Each structure stands twice: as C-alpha cells, then as structure tokens.
C-alpha positions as a printed NumPy array, in Angstrom:
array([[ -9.364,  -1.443, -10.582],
       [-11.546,   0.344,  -8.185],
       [-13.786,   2.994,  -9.622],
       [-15.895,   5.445,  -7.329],
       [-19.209,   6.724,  -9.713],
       [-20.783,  10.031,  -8.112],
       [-23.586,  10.506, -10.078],
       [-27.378,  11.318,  -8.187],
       [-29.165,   9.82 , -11.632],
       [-29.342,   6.02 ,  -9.612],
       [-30.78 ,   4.604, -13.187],
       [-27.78 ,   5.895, -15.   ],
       [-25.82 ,   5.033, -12.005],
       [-26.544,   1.379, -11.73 ],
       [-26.309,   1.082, -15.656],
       [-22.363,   2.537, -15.398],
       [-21.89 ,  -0.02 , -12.759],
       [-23.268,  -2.92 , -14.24 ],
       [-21.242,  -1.982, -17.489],
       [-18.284,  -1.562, -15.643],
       [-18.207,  -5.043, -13.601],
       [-19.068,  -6.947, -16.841],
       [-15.533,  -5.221, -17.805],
       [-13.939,  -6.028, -14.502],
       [-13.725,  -2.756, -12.507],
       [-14.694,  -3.019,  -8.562],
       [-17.301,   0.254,  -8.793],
       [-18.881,   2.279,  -5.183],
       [-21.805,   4.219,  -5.524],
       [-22.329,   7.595,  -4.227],
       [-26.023,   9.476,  -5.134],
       [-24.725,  12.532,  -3.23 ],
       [-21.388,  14.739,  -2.878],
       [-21.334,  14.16 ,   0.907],
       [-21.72 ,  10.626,  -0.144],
       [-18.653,  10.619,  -2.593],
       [-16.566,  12.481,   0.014],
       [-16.829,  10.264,   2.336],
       [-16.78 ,   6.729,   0.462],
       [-13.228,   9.34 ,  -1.21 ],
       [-12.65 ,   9.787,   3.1  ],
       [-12.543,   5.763,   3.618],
       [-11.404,   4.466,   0.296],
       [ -8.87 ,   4.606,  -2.408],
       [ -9.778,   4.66 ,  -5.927],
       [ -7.86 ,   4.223,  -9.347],
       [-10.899,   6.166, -11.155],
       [-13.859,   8.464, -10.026],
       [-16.408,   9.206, -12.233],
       [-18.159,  12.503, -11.59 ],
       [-21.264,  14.303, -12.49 ],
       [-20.779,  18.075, -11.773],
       [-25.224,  18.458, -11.391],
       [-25.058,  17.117,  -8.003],
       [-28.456,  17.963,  -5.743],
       [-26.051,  19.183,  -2.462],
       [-22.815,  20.278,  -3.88 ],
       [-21.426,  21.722,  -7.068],
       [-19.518,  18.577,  -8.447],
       [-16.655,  21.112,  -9.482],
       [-16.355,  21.665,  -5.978],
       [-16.122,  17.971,  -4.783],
       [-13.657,  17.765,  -7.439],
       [-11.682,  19.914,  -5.475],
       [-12.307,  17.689,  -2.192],
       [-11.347,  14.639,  -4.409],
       [ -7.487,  15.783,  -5.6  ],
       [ -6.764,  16.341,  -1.813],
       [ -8.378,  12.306,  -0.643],
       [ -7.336,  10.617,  -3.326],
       [ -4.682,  12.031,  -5.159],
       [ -3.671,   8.988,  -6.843],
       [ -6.993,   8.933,  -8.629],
       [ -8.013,   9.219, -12.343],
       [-11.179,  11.72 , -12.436],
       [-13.296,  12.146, -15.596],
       [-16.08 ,  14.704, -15.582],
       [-19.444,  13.289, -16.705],
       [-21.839,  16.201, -17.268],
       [-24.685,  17.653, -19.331],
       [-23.103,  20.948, -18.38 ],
       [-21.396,  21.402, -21.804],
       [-19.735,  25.306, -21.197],
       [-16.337,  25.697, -22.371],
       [-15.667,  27.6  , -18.959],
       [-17.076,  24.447, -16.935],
       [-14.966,  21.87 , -19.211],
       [-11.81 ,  24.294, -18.529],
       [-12.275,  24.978, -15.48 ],
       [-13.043,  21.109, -14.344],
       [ -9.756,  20.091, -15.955],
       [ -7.529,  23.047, -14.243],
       [ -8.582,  21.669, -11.148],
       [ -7.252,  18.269, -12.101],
       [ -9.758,  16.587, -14.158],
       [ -8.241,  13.663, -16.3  ],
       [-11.156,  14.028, -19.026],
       [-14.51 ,  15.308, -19.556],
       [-17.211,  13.619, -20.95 ],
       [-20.786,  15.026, -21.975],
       [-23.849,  13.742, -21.644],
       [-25.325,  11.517, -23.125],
       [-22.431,   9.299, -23.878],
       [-21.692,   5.608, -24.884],
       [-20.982,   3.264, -22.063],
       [-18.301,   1.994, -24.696],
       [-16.744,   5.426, -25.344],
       [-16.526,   5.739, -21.239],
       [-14.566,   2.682, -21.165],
       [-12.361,   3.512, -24.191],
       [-11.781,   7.177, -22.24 ],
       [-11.004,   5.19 , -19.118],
       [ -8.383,   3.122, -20.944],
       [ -6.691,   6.266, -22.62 ],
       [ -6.153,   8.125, -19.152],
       [ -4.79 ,   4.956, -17.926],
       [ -2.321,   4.463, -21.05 ],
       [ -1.891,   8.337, -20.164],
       [ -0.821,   7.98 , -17.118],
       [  1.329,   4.809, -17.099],
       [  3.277,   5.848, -19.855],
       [  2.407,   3.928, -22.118],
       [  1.808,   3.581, -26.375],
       [ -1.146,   0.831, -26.381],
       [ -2.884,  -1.586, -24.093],
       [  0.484,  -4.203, -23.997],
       [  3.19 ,  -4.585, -21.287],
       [  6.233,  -6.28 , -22.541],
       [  7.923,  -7.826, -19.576],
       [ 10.494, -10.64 , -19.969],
       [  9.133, -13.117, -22.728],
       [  6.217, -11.957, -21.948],
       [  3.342,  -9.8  , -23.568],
       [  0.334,  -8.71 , -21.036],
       [ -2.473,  -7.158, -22.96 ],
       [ -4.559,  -5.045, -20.642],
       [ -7.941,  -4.383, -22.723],
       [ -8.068,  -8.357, -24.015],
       [ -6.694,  -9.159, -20.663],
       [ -4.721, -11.799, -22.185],
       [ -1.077, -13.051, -20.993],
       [  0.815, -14.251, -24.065],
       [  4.755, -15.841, -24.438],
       [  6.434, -14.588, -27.399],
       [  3.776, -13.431, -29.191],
       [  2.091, -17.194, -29.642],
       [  1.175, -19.185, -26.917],
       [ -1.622, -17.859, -24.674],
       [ -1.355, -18.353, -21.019],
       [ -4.284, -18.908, -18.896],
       [ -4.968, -16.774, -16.002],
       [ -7.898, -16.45 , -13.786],
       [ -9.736, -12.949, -13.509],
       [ -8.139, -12.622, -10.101],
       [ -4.365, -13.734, -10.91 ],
       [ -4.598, -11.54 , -14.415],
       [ -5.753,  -8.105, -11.907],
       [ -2.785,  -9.034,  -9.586],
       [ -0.277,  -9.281, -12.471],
       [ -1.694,  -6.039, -14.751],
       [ -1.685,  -3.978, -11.524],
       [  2.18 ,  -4.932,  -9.849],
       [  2.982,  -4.05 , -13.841],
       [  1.303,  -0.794, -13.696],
       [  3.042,   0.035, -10.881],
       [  6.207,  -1.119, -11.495],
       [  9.522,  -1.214,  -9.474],
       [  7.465,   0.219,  -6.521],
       [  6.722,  -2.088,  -3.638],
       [  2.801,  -2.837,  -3.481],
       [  1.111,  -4.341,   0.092],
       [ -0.641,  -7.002,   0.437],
       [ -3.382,  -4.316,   1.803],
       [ -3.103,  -2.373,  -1.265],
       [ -3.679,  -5.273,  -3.72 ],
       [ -6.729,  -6.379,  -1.677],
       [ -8.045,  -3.016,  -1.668],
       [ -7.584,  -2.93 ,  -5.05 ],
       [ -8.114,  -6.176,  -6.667],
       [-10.694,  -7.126,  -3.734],
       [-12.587,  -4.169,  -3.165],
       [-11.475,  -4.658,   0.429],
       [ -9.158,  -6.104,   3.372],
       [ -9.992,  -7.59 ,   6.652],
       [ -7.854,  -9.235,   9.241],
       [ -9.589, -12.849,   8.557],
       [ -8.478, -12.063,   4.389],
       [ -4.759, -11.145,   5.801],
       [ -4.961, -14.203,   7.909],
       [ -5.709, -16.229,   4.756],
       [ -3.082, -15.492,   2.989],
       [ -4.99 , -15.794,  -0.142],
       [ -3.118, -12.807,  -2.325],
       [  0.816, -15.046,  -1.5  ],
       [ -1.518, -18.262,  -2.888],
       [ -2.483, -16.344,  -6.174],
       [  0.542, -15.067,  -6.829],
       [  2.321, -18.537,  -6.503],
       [  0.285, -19.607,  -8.622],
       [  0.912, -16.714, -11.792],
       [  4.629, -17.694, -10.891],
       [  3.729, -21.572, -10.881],
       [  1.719, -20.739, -14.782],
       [  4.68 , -18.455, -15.861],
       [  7.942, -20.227, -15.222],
       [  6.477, -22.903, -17.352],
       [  7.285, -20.986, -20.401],
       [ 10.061, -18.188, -18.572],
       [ 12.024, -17.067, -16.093],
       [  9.884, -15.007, -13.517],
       [ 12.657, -13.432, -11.601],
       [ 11.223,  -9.712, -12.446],
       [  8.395, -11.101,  -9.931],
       [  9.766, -10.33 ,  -6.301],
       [  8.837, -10.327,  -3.127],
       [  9.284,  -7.588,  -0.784],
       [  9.841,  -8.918,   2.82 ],
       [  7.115,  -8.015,   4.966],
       [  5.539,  -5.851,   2.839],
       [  4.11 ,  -7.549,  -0.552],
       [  5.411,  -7.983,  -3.624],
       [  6.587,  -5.553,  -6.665],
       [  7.872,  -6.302, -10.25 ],
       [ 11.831,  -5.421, -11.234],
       [ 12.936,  -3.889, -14.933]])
C-alpha cells in the first residue's frame, strides 16, 4: 500500500518511513503542505499521514485539500496539538484517526491496520476466499488452515489488494501504482503484473480451484465471491 507522510519534522519523517518499508508500505515524503498537495495532485494513496503543525499551512486545512485529491484515502492525524476541538474538528472533516504525539511506531501501524479492517469490512486481519485463508498482518497465504503457501512480497501485495477490493475490476495501472509505487510505458510493455499473477494462480491451483481469480479483458484483473 502506498502511504503519503506530511510531516516537516524530516528526522521523525525518515524514521516513519523507514518503519513503514520494513512493514511493506510504498511511503512519499512531503516536508511542506504545498509539498503534500501536490505529491496528493499527482498520486494516489491508500493512507496519508498528517501532522496538523505544518510551517506554510494549517494541516487541518490540507486535510481539507486531501478529501477532495484523494478521496479514496485513509488519513490519520499525527499531532502534538492535543485540543479536543482540534481532534473533533480534524475527524469532521474526514479524518480516519488521530494520533498524538509522541507515539509508538508500533501503535501507528496497529492504527493503520484497524482503519483498514474499518474500512474493508472486516472482523480481523484474515480473508477467507475459496480454501483459502490470506492473513494480512502475518502476510501469510494458508490452505485449510494447515499448509502454508509461499508467496513472494510482490505476488502476496497483488493478491491482499484484488481481495481488498473485491468484485471490482482493478487496472493493471492501478496495481502498479499501488503495489509499484509507479507505472511507465516500458513497465506496461513488460507485462510484468500478467507474469506475477500467473504465477499466484500457478502456486494456488496446486492446492484449489482459483476460478474466483479473473481476468477482466483489457482492463486487469478482479477477484469474484
């Protein structure tokens, strides 16, 4: 998943990123809110973290900027700011979460994985599809609750995220902007995301059926239930 972090502290900055690549997030940096606005203007994001203390912009107010370019996004508030009226007020204009500073790198990530669970609908980190159990936090792909499956990093983020959003068609572009961090014409060319995902069917079938694993004509692929 792609996470933009918006916060003008660089050391704390660089330490959220580095914690959040060892996890396997795809993180931007923005030191600035014209930064964030326009890395928001050129790029979607599954998560923005954002500190409201920004040095050119109230961070409430880029919050505002942020639910009109990416409206798909998950935002949590990171903020020494502790007011109630700033913690209200950030979350009526579409906040996921807020989270004070100073705060645990591991609570962060736990926070992350509730608004996702939140907004996916579902009870815990696991995906039942088919014969199959997909748990998102271990990232581990499991057949009937006993034998593990071996994915690489890149084929497990291509599964979790068609499962996330599934029985909606997903495009090639989308799933290298989102898996990737980015798309170019030489990457389309490549075909690199059909060669991955022939291979999770390849790994799969061994144990099920993959049927629920479709291809959309032309477009990309999407997972049936």
């Amino acid at each position: 998943m792609k996470v933009l972090i918006v916060e003008d502290e660089r050391s704390m900055a660089s330490e959220m990123e580095a914690f959040l690549k060892k996890a396997f997030y795809l993180c931007d940096l923005a030191y600035t809110a014209k930064q964030g606005l326009e890395k928001m203007e050129e790029n979607e994001y599954n998560f923005i973290l954002l500190d409201l203390g920004l040095p050119d912009k109230d961070g409430l107010l880029l919050l505002q900027e942020a639910r009109k370019n990416c409206p798909d996004a998950s935002c949590i508030i990171l903020s020494a700011r502790g007011q109630l009226e700033d913690r209200i007020r950030g979350l009526d204009l579409g906040a996921d979460d807020y989270l004070p500073k100073p705060f645990s790198l591991l609570e962060l990530q736990s926070r992350m994985q509730a608004v996702i669970r939140r907004k996916f609908g579902l009870q815990d980190s696991t995906i039942l599809i088919g014969d199959f159990k997909v748990d998102l936090n271990k990232r581990l792909v499991t057949y009937n609750d006993d034998a593990e499956i071996e994915l690489s990093k890149k084929e497990f983020d291509l599964l979790s995220y068609l499962l996330l959003h599934k029985n909606r068609p997903v495009t090639r572009m989308q799933l290298s902007e989102h898996i990737w961090g980015g798309f170019s014409d030489d990457d389309y060319d490549s075909n690199y995301i059909d060669v991955h995902i022939k291979n999770i069917r390849k790994k799969l079938s061994t144990w099920s059926s993959v049927e629920w694993l479709q291809t959309v004509r032309s477009v990309g692929y999407k997972v049936k239930i």
